[in-house]
Amino acid sequence: MSNSSSGSLKKNTGIVMESRVVGEGDAFIRILPSEGEVASFKIKGIKKSKTRPIAAVEPGSLVSIDYYYVQGKDTFNVKEIGLIQRFDQAKQGYSGTVLVSYLVELVSSFLTQGGAHPQEYKLLLAALKELDQDGFRPVFLPFFKLKLLYAGGFLSKELQCSICGKALDEMHSCSLEEDQLEIVCGECKTPQKNRIGLVRFVETCLNRRYRDLKDGQISLELLRDADRLSNKALKPLLGKKLKSESLLYEVMGEKFGQIL
């Protein structure tokens, strides 16, 4: 039980998106929860605690929290925090740490301040589990970012000509307005460059599961095009350049031979 000044005690599970430790070791974290709205929390004395693992305030960790909810407050005090999963294999080595940092920063910047984001939570959790269990594949980044755009309502699974409404499976050629992600079929406008292959890959990513694609034979050129397209679509939505982005592509190039 808690008194009225400390607030009502609540429980939740979520992914740590942002973290900073100050002073005597108090931590301030932002969590994307499985239920409810994105929120910020304060954990007192995390560095000195013998029962609270420091990994519980690490970005990308899946945690459980017991906290005091006070209506109108921006940051809630945590009674207990527990580490459910750190995703050690996903974060293994420098490249793994950079990749997880990028995913967390990307989703954190993509989310609006506050609000509930259950689809983004499920997507990020599934991505972290996949990296933890089976590692990185070249299709991972474009697939994840296209799914993120879909979860946010910026892409539809049913792709069609923006002029006549013709479905993608009826097209033989098309152009793609990348800034607006608009498709124009070849009958409405002769394309300077036929983007039908790229658009079909986008539709495949939106309509199929990652496990169906991760072992497929997909050209690196197509993956690069899809990754650049998703980056271009995400840029105005993020509002800032991600700190981890340039580092990610530098590391990916060193480890995977400039796949993206």
PDB file of C-alpha atoms in Angstrom:
ATOM      1  CA  MET A   1       0.000   0.000   0.000  1.00  0.00           C
ATOM      2  CA  SER A   2       1.076   3.602  -0.492  1.00  0.00           C
ATOM      3  CA  ASN A   3      -0.071   6.890   0.947  1.00  0.00           C
ATOM      4  CA  SER A   4      -1.724   9.598  -1.108  1.00  0.00           C
ATOM      5  CA  SER A   5       1.456  11.668  -1.371  1.00  0.00           C
ATOM      6  CA  SER A   6       3.531   8.875  -2.963  1.00  0.00           C
ATOM      7  CA  GLY A   7       0.735   7.827  -5.322  1.00  0.00           C
ATOM      8  CA  SER A   8      -0.874   4.537  -6.213  1.00  0.00           C
ATOM      9  CA  LEU A   9       1.409   1.543  -6.736  1.00  0.00           C
ATOM     10  CA  LYS A  10       1.329   0.158 -10.298  1.00  0.00           C
ATOM     11  CA  LYS A  11       3.188  -2.518 -12.245  1.00  0.00           C
ATOM     12  CA  ASN A  12       4.286  -2.702 -15.873  1.00  0.00           C
ATOM     13  CA  THR A  13       6.745  -4.284 -18.265  1.00  0.00           C
ATOM     14  CA  GLY A  14       8.661  -2.406 -20.927  1.00  0.00           C
ATOM     15  CA  ILE A  15      11.822  -1.722 -22.910  1.00  0.00           C
ATOM     16  CA  VAL A  16      14.274   0.915 -21.687  1.00  0.00           C
ATOM     17  CA  MET A  17      14.592   3.528 -24.443  1.00  0.00           C
ATOM     18  CA  GLU A  18      16.713   6.236 -22.796  1.00  0.00           C
ATOM     19  CA  SER A  19      18.800   6.252 -19.628  1.00  0.00           C
ATOM     20  CA  ARG A  20      21.051   8.537 -17.640  1.00  0.00           C
ATOM     21  CA  VAL A  21      22.643   8.106 -14.214  1.00  0.00           C
ATOM     22  CA  VAL A  22      23.260  11.213 -12.102  1.00  0.00           C
ATOM     23  CA  GLY A  23      24.526  12.249  -8.710  1.00  0.00           C
ATOM     24  CA  GLU A  24      24.864   9.416  -6.186  1.00  0.00           C
ATOM     25  CA  GLY A  25      23.735   6.909  -8.770  1.00  0.00           C
ATOM     26  CA  ASP A  26      20.070   7.779  -9.301  1.00  0.00           C
ATOM     27  CA  ALA A  27      18.874   6.749 -12.736  1.00  0.00           C
ATOM     28  CA  PHE A  28      16.301   8.409 -14.973  1.00  0.00           C
ATOM     29  CA  ILE A  29      14.877   6.161 -17.679  1.00  0.00           C
ATOM     30  CA  ARG A  30      12.248   6.386 -20.405  1.00  0.00           C
ATOM     31  CA  ILE A  31      10.302   3.204 -21.035  1.00  0.00           C
ATOM     32  CA  LEU A  32       8.234   1.943 -23.947  1.00  0.00           C
ATOM     33  CA  PRO A  33       5.733  -0.231 -22.064  1.00  0.00           C
ATOM     34  CA  SER A  34       3.791  -3.298 -23.118  1.00  0.00           C
ATOM     35  CA  GLU A  35       0.640  -1.519 -21.901  1.00  0.00           C
ATOM     36  CA  GLY A  36      -0.117   2.152 -21.411  1.00  0.00           C
ATOM     37  CA  GLU A  37       1.793   5.256 -22.395  1.00  0.00           C
ATOM     38  CA  VAL A  38       5.494   5.939 -22.838  1.00  0.00           C
ATOM     39  CA  ALA A  39       6.696   7.392 -19.538  1.00  0.00           C
ATOM     40  CA  SER A  40       9.769   8.471 -17.563  1.00  0.00           C
ATOM     41  CA  PHE A  41      10.879   7.010 -14.226  1.00  0.00           C
ATOM     42  CA  LYS A  42      13.385   7.682 -11.445  1.00  0.00           C
ATOM     43  CA  ILE A  43      15.249   4.834  -9.723  1.00  0.00           C
ATOM     44  CA  LYS A  44      17.092   5.928  -6.588  1.00  0.00           C
ATOM     45  CA  GLY A  45      20.575   4.615  -5.825  1.00  0.00           C
ATOM     46  CA  ILE A  46      20.778   2.072  -8.640  1.00  0.00           C
ATOM     47  CA  LYS A  47      24.600   2.018  -8.544  1.00  0.00           C
ATOM     48  CA  LYS A  48      24.748   1.168  -4.853  1.00  0.00           C
ATOM     49  CA  SER A  49      21.869  -1.305  -4.853  1.00  0.00           C
ATOM     50  CA  LYS A  50      22.635  -4.969  -4.162  1.00  0.00           C
ATOM     51  CA  THR A  51      19.255  -6.145  -5.463  1.00  0.00           C
ATOM     52  CA  ARG A  52      18.686  -3.922  -8.505  1.00  0.00           C
ATOM     53  CA  PRO A  53      20.935  -4.884 -11.442  1.00  0.00           C
ATOM     54  CA  ILE A  54      22.527  -1.936 -13.226  1.00  0.00           C
ATOM     55  CA  ALA A  55      21.659  -3.639 -16.538  1.00  0.00           C
ATOM     56  CA  ALA A  56      18.019  -2.919 -15.744  1.00  0.00           C
ATOM     57  CA  VAL A  57      18.569   0.732 -16.694  1.00  0.00           C
ATOM     58  CA  GLU A  58      20.515  -0.072 -19.875  1.00  0.00           C
ATOM     59  CA  PRO A  59      18.849   0.997 -23.146  1.00  0.00           C
ATOM     60  CA  GLY A  60      17.412  -2.026 -24.905  1.00  0.00           C
ATOM     61  CA  SER A  61      16.783  -4.031 -21.726  1.00  0.00           C
ATOM     62  CA  LEU A  62      13.376  -5.568 -21.047  1.00  0.00           C
ATOM     63  CA  VAL A  63      12.366  -4.773 -17.471  1.00  0.00           C
ATOM     64  CA  SER A  64       9.532  -5.039 -14.970  1.00  0.00           C
ATOM     65  CA  ILE A  65       8.767  -2.071 -12.740  1.00  0.00           C
ATOM     66  CA  ASP A  66       6.712  -1.359  -9.656  1.00  0.00           C
ATOM     67  CA  TYR A  67       6.199   2.394  -9.463  1.00  0.00           C
ATOM     68  CA  TYR A  68       4.140   5.088  -7.804  1.00  0.00           C
ATOM     69  CA  TYR A  69       1.709   6.738 -10.175  1.00  0.00           C
ATOM     70  CA  VAL A  70       0.782  10.341  -9.428  1.00  0.00           C
ATOM     71  CA  GLN A  71      -1.554  12.015 -11.900  1.00  0.00           C
ATOM     72  CA  GLY A  72      -0.030  15.054 -13.564  1.00  0.00           C
ATOM     73  CA  LYS A  73       3.605  14.145 -12.891  1.00  0.00           C
ATOM     74  CA  ASP A  74       6.116  13.778 -15.722  1.00  0.00           C
ATOM     75  CA  THR A  75       8.425  11.342 -13.903  1.00  0.00           C
ATOM     76  CA  PHE A  76       7.365   8.539 -11.572  1.00  0.00           C
ATOM     77  CA  ASN A  77       9.340   7.107  -8.658  1.00  0.00           C
ATOM     78  CA  VAL A  78      10.164   3.422  -8.929  1.00  0.00           C
ATOM     79  CA  LYS A  79       9.760   1.114  -5.929  1.00  0.00           C
ATOM     80  CA  GLU A  80      11.323  -1.940  -7.600  1.00  0.00           C
ATOM     81  CA  ILE A  81      12.829  -2.697 -10.991  1.00  0.00           C
ATOM     82  CA  GLY A  82      13.700  -6.140 -12.295  1.00  0.00           C
ATOM     83  CA  LEU A  83      15.673  -7.255 -15.330  1.00  0.00           C
ATOM     84  CA  ILE A  84      13.677  -9.672 -17.487  1.00  0.00           C
ATOM     85  CA  GLN A  85      16.086  -9.861 -20.419  1.00  0.00           C
ATOM     86  CA  ARG A  86      19.200  -7.918 -21.368  1.00  0.00           C
ATOM     87  CA  PHE A  87      19.524  -9.532 -24.820  1.00  0.00           C
ATOM     88  CA  ASP A  88      23.184 -10.357 -24.179  1.00  0.00           C
ATOM     89  CA  GLN A  89      23.742 -12.121 -27.503  1.00  0.00           C
ATOM     90  CA  ALA A  90      22.189  -9.262 -29.471  1.00  0.00           C
ATOM     91  CA  LYS A  91      24.506  -6.796 -27.696  1.00  0.00           C
ATOM     92  CA  GLN A  92      27.569  -9.017 -27.972  1.00  0.00           C
ATOM     93  CA  GLY A  93      30.632  -7.236 -29.302  1.00  0.00           C
ATOM     94  CA  TYR A  94      30.936  -3.651 -30.456  1.00  0.00           C
ATOM     95  CA  SER A  95      28.814  -4.116 -33.600  1.00  0.00           C
ATOM     96  CA  GLY A  96      25.987  -5.709 -31.627  1.00  0.00           C
ATOM     97  CA  THR A  97      25.982  -2.908 -29.070  1.00  0.00           C
ATOM     98  CA  VAL A  98      25.893  -0.272 -31.819  1.00  0.00           C
ATOM     99  CA  LEU A  99      23.046  -2.037 -33.655  1.00  0.00           C
ATOM    100  CA  VAL A 100      20.865  -2.311 -30.542  1.00  0.00           C
ATOM    101  CA  SER A 101      21.623   1.315 -29.642  1.00  0.00           C
ATOM    102  CA  TYR A 102      20.534   2.366 -33.123  1.00  0.00           C
ATOM    103  CA  LEU A 103      17.259   0.424 -32.974  1.00  0.00           C
ATOM    104  CA  VAL A 104      16.380   1.868 -29.584  1.00  0.00           C
ATOM    105  CA  GLU A 105      17.297   5.431 -30.591  1.00  0.00           C
ATOM    106  CA  LEU A 106      15.360   5.071 -33.850  1.00  0.00           C
ATOM    107  CA  VAL A 107      12.163   3.890 -32.160  1.00  0.00           C
ATOM    108  CA  SER A 108      12.516   6.401 -29.319  1.00  0.00           C
ATOM    109  CA  SER A 109      12.817   9.279 -31.809  1.00  0.00           C
ATOM    110  CA  PHE A 110       9.998   7.883 -33.944  1.00  0.00           C
ATOM    111  CA  LEU A 111       7.493   7.825 -31.095  1.00  0.00           C
ATOM    112  CA  THR A 112       5.451  10.878 -30.265  1.00  0.00           C
ATOM    113  CA  GLN A 113       5.907  12.253 -26.764  1.00  0.00           C
ATOM    114  CA  GLY A 114       3.799  10.100 -24.485  1.00  0.00           C
ATOM    115  CA  GLY A 115       0.921   8.093 -25.902  1.00  0.00           C
ATOM    116  CA  ALA A 116       0.470   4.329 -26.177  1.00  0.00           C
ATOM    117  CA  HIS A 117       2.429   2.454 -28.850  1.00  0.00           C
ATOM    118  CA  PRO A 118       1.664  -1.272 -28.540  1.00  0.00           C
ATOM    119  CA  GLN A 119       2.583  -2.106 -32.144  1.00  0.00           C
ATOM    120  CA  GLU A 120       5.975  -0.385 -31.910  1.00  0.00           C
ATOM    121  CA  TYR A 121       6.609  -2.208 -28.614  1.00  0.00           C
ATOM    122  CA  LYS A 122       5.828  -5.599 -30.172  1.00  0.00           C
ATOM    123  CA  LEU A 123       7.996  -4.807 -33.204  1.00  0.00           C
ATOM    124  CA  LEU A 124      11.021  -3.706 -31.159  1.00  0.00           C
ATOM    125  CA  LEU A 125      10.702  -6.635 -28.751  1.00  0.00           C
ATOM    126  CA  ALA A 126      10.480  -9.108 -31.638  1.00  0.00           C
ATOM    127  CA  ALA A 127      13.540  -7.487 -33.276  1.00  0.00           C
ATOM    128  CA  LEU A 128      15.621  -7.715 -30.090  1.00  0.00           C
ATOM    129  CA  LYS A 129      14.626 -11.346 -29.589  1.00  0.00           C
ATOM    130  CA  GLU A 130      15.485 -12.184 -33.197  1.00  0.00           C
ATOM    131  CA  LEU A 131      18.938 -10.603 -32.935  1.00  0.00           C
ATOM    132  CA  ASP A 132      19.492 -12.356 -29.622  1.00  0.00           C
ATOM    133  CA  GLN A 133      18.536 -15.781 -30.959  1.00  0.00           C
ATOM    134  CA  ASP A 134      19.690 -15.749 -34.572  1.00  0.00           C
ATOM    135  CA  GLY A 135      21.911 -12.738 -35.129  1.00  0.00           C
ATOM    136  CA  PHE A 136      21.941 -10.105 -37.833  1.00  0.00           C
ATOM    137  CA  ARG A 137      21.010 -10.739 -41.470  1.00  0.00           C
ATOM    138  CA  PRO A 138      21.305  -8.211 -44.338  1.00  0.00           C
ATOM    139  CA  VAL A 139      17.509  -8.012 -44.729  1.00  0.00           C
ATOM    140  CA  PHE A 140      17.041  -7.065 -41.064  1.00  0.00           C
ATOM    141  CA  LEU A 141      17.423  -3.269 -41.247  1.00  0.00           C
ATOM    142  CA  PRO A 142      15.169  -2.479 -44.238  1.00  0.00           C
ATOM    143  CA  PHE A 143      12.582  -4.988 -42.994  1.00  0.00           C
ATOM    144  CA  PHE A 144      12.499  -3.460 -39.495  1.00  0.00           C
ATOM    145  CA  LYS A 145      12.260   0.131 -40.724  1.00  0.00           C
ATOM    146  CA  LEU A 146       9.506  -0.616 -43.235  1.00  0.00           C
ATOM    147  CA  LYS A 147       7.543  -2.394 -40.505  1.00  0.00           C
ATOM    148  CA  LEU A 148       8.085   0.612 -38.221  1.00  0.00           C
ATOM    149  CA  LEU A 149       6.660   2.938 -40.863  1.00  0.00           C
ATOM    150  CA  TYR A 150       3.667   0.615 -41.186  1.00  0.00           C
ATOM    151  CA  ALA A 151       3.162   0.460 -37.402  1.00  0.00           C
ATOM    152  CA  GLY A 152       3.129   4.262 -37.307  1.00  0.00           C
ATOM    153  CA  GLY A 153       0.512   4.436 -40.058  1.00  0.00           C
ATOM    154  CA  PHE A 154       2.813   5.861 -42.736  1.00  0.00           C
ATOM    155  CA  LEU A 155       2.676   2.841 -45.062  1.00  0.00           C
ATOM    156  CA  SER A 156      -0.182   0.617 -46.191  1.00  0.00           C
ATOM    157  CA  LYS A 157       0.069  -3.094 -46.918  1.00  0.00           C
ATOM    158  CA  GLU A 158      -2.042  -2.568 -50.044  1.00  0.00           C
ATOM    159  CA  LEU A 159       0.188  -0.645 -52.438  1.00  0.00           C
ATOM    160  CA  GLN A 160      -1.500   0.900 -55.468  1.00  0.00           C
ATOM    161  CA  CYS A 161      -1.158   3.606 -58.089  1.00  0.00           C
ATOM    162  CA  SER A 162      -1.770   7.011 -56.533  1.00  0.00           C
ATOM    163  CA  ILE A 163      -3.524   8.199 -59.733  1.00  0.00           C
ATOM    164  CA  CYS A 164      -5.737   5.358 -60.981  1.00  0.00           C
ATOM    165  CA  GLY A 165      -5.772   3.039 -57.973  1.00  0.00           C
ATOM    166  CA  LYS A 166      -4.402   0.002 -59.850  1.00  0.00           C
ATOM    167  CA  ALA A 167      -3.094  -2.683 -57.505  1.00  0.00           C
ATOM    168  CA  LEU A 168       0.620  -3.459 -57.520  1.00  0.00           C
ATOM    169  CA  ASP A 169       0.140  -7.044 -58.709  1.00  0.00           C
ATOM    170  CA  GLU A 170      -1.506  -5.668 -61.885  1.00  0.00           C
ATOM    171  CA  MET A 171       1.448  -3.431 -62.757  1.00  0.00           C
ATOM    172  CA  HIS A 172       4.348  -4.246 -65.055  1.00  0.00           C
ATOM    173  CA  SER A 173       6.233  -1.036 -64.343  1.00  0.00           C
ATOM    174  CA  CYS A 174       5.953   1.946 -62.019  1.00  0.00           C
ATOM    175  CA  SER A 175       7.711   5.043 -60.784  1.00  0.00           C
ATOM    176  CA  LEU A 176       8.184   5.870 -57.127  1.00  0.00           C
ATOM    177  CA  GLU A 177       7.996   9.324 -55.577  1.00  0.00           C
ATOM    178  CA  GLU A 178      10.293   8.612 -52.661  1.00  0.00           C
ATOM    179  CA  ASP A 179       9.573  11.725 -50.604  1.00  0.00           C
ATOM    180  CA  GLN A 180       5.851  10.923 -50.424  1.00  0.00           C
ATOM    181  CA  LEU A 181       6.195   7.151 -50.946  1.00  0.00           C
ATOM    182  CA  GLU A 182       3.726   7.460 -53.824  1.00  0.00           C
ATOM    183  CA  ILE A 183       3.555   4.890 -56.619  1.00  0.00           C
ATOM    184  CA  VAL A 184       2.485   5.746 -60.152  1.00  0.00           C
ATOM    185  CA  CYS A 185       1.879   2.864 -62.547  1.00  0.00           C
ATOM    186  CA  GLY A 186       3.494   2.772 -65.983  1.00  0.00           C
ATOM    187  CA  GLU A 187       0.175   3.307 -67.734  1.00  0.00           C
ATOM    188  CA  CYS A 188      -0.464   6.586 -65.953  1.00  0.00           C
ATOM    189  CA  LYS A 189       3.099   7.832 -66.359  1.00  0.00           C
ATOM    190  CA  THR A 190       6.050   6.329 -68.188  1.00  0.00           C
ATOM    191  CA  PRO A 191       8.731   5.886 -65.508  1.00  0.00           C
ATOM    192  CA  GLN A 192      12.224   7.265 -66.035  1.00  0.00           C
ATOM    193  CA  LYS A 193      13.360   4.283 -63.970  1.00  0.00           C
ATOM    194  CA  ASN A 194      11.197   1.239 -63.391  1.00  0.00           C
ATOM    195  CA  ARG A 195      10.947   0.717 -59.600  1.00  0.00           C
ATOM    196  CA  ILE A 196       8.602  -2.264 -59.706  1.00  0.00           C
ATOM    197  CA  GLY A 197      11.189  -4.590 -58.125  1.00  0.00           C
ATOM    198  CA  LEU A 198      11.792  -2.271 -55.161  1.00  0.00           C
ATOM    199  CA  VAL A 199       8.074  -1.627 -54.630  1.00  0.00           C
ATOM    200  CA  ARG A 200       7.302  -5.351 -54.736  1.00  0.00           C
ATOM    201  CA  PHE A 201       9.986  -5.966 -52.129  1.00  0.00           C
ATOM    202  CA  VAL A 202       8.464  -3.266 -49.903  1.00  0.00           C
ATOM    203  CA  GLU A 203       5.061  -4.925 -50.224  1.00  0.00           C
ATOM    204  CA  THR A 204       6.616  -8.308 -49.422  1.00  0.00           C
ATOM    205  CA  CYS A 205       8.185  -6.933 -46.235  1.00  0.00           C
ATOM    206  CA  LEU A 206       4.896  -5.395 -45.141  1.00  0.00           C
ATOM    207  CA  ASN A 207       2.867  -8.542 -45.726  1.00  0.00           C
ATOM    208  CA  ARG A 208       5.205 -11.317 -44.652  1.00  0.00           C
ATOM    209  CA  ARG A 209       7.089 -12.356 -41.527  1.00  0.00           C
ATOM    210  CA  TYR A 210      10.783 -11.866 -41.040  1.00  0.00           C
ATOM    211  CA  ARG A 211      11.383 -15.586 -40.682  1.00  0.00           C
ATOM    212  CA  ASP A 212      10.048 -16.050 -44.230  1.00  0.00           C
ATOM    213  CA  LEU A 213      12.627 -13.623 -45.650  1.00  0.00           C
ATOM    214  CA  LYS A 214      15.777 -13.842 -43.552  1.00  0.00           C
ATOM    215  CA  ASP A 215      17.229 -16.834 -45.392  1.00  0.00           C
ATOM    216  CA  GLY A 216      16.009 -15.782 -48.834  1.00  0.00           C
ATOM    217  CA  GLN A 217      18.253 -14.941 -51.769  1.00  0.00           C
ATOM    218  CA  ILE A 218      17.745 -11.176 -52.026  1.00  0.00           C
ATOM    219  CA  SER A 219      20.192  -9.046 -53.981  1.00  0.00           C
ATOM    220  CA  LEU A 220      22.300  -6.645 -51.961  1.00  0.00           C
ATOM    221  CA  GLU A 221      21.447  -3.873 -54.426  1.00  0.00           C
ATOM    222  CA  LEU A 222      17.752  -4.318 -53.684  1.00  0.00           C
ATOM    223  CA  LEU A 223      18.419  -4.332 -49.939  1.00  0.00           C
ATOM    224  CA  ARG A 224      20.446  -1.124 -50.233  1.00  0.00           C
ATOM    225  CA  ASP A 225      17.665   0.552 -52.221  1.00  0.00           C
ATOM    226  CA  ALA A 226      15.053  -0.503 -49.668  1.00  0.00           C
ATOM    227  CA  ASP A 227      17.209   0.678 -46.783  1.00  0.00           C
ATOM    228  CA  ARG A 228      17.845   4.068 -48.399  1.00  0.00           C
ATOM    229  CA  LEU A 229      14.139   4.418 -49.158  1.00  0.00           C
ATOM    230  CA  SER A 230      13.129   3.676 -45.569  1.00  0.00           C
ATOM    231  CA  ASN A 231      15.767   6.074 -44.236  1.00  0.00           C
ATOM    232  CA  LYS A 232      14.476   8.814 -46.533  1.00  0.00           C
ATOM    233  CA  ALA A 233      10.883   8.201 -45.396  1.00  0.00           C
ATOM    234  CA  LEU A 234      11.869   8.190 -41.713  1.00  0.00           C
ATOM    235  CA  LYS A 235      14.039  11.313 -41.790  1.00  0.00           C
ATOM    236  CA  PRO A 236      11.253  13.961 -41.602  1.00  0.00           C
ATOM    237  CA  LEU A 237       9.433  11.909 -38.965  1.00  0.00           C
ATOM    238  CA  LEU A 238      12.379  11.725 -36.584  1.00  0.00           C
ATOM    239  CA  GLY A 239      13.003  15.452 -36.387  1.00  0.00           C
ATOM    240  CA  LYS A 240      16.748  15.011 -35.842  1.00  0.00           C
ATOM    241  CA  LYS A 241      19.733  13.051 -37.060  1.00  0.00           C
ATOM    242  CA  LEU A 242      20.284   9.936 -34.998  1.00  0.00           C
ATOM    243  CA  LYS A 243      23.590   9.973 -33.103  1.00  0.00           C
ATOM    244  CA  SER A 244      24.116   6.266 -33.730  1.00  0.00           C
ATOM    245  CA  GLU A 245      23.297   6.226 -37.458  1.00  0.00           C
ATOM    246  CA  SER A 246      26.677   7.082 -38.970  1.00  0.00           C
ATOM    247  CA  LEU A 247      28.409   4.814 -36.483  1.00  0.00           C
ATOM    248  CA  LEU A 248      26.054   1.961 -37.353  1.00  0.00           C
ATOM    249  CA  TYR A 249      26.787   2.080 -41.065  1.00  0.00           C
ATOM    250  CA  GLU A 250      30.510   2.370 -40.408  1.00  0.00           C
ATOM    251  CA  VAL A 251      30.388  -0.755 -38.244  1.00  0.00           C
ATOM    252  CA  MET A 252      28.092  -2.635 -40.609  1.00  0.00           C
ATOM    253  CA  GLY A 253      30.453  -1.883 -43.474  1.00  0.00           C
ATOM    254  CA  GLU A 254      33.467  -3.149 -41.551  1.00  0.00           C
ATOM    255  CA  LYS A 255      31.751  -6.328 -40.415  1.00  0.00           C
ATOM    256  CA  PHE A 256      29.613  -7.208 -43.415  1.00  0.00           C
ATOM    257  CA  GLY A 257      31.534  -5.742 -46.346  1.00  0.00           C
ATOM    258  CA  GLN A 258      29.449  -2.650 -47.111  1.00  0.00           C
ATOM    259  CA  ILE A 259      26.196  -4.603 -47.420  1.00  0.00           C
ATOM    260  CA  LEU A 260      24.142  -1.456 -46.831  1.00  0.00           C
TER     261      LEU A 260
END
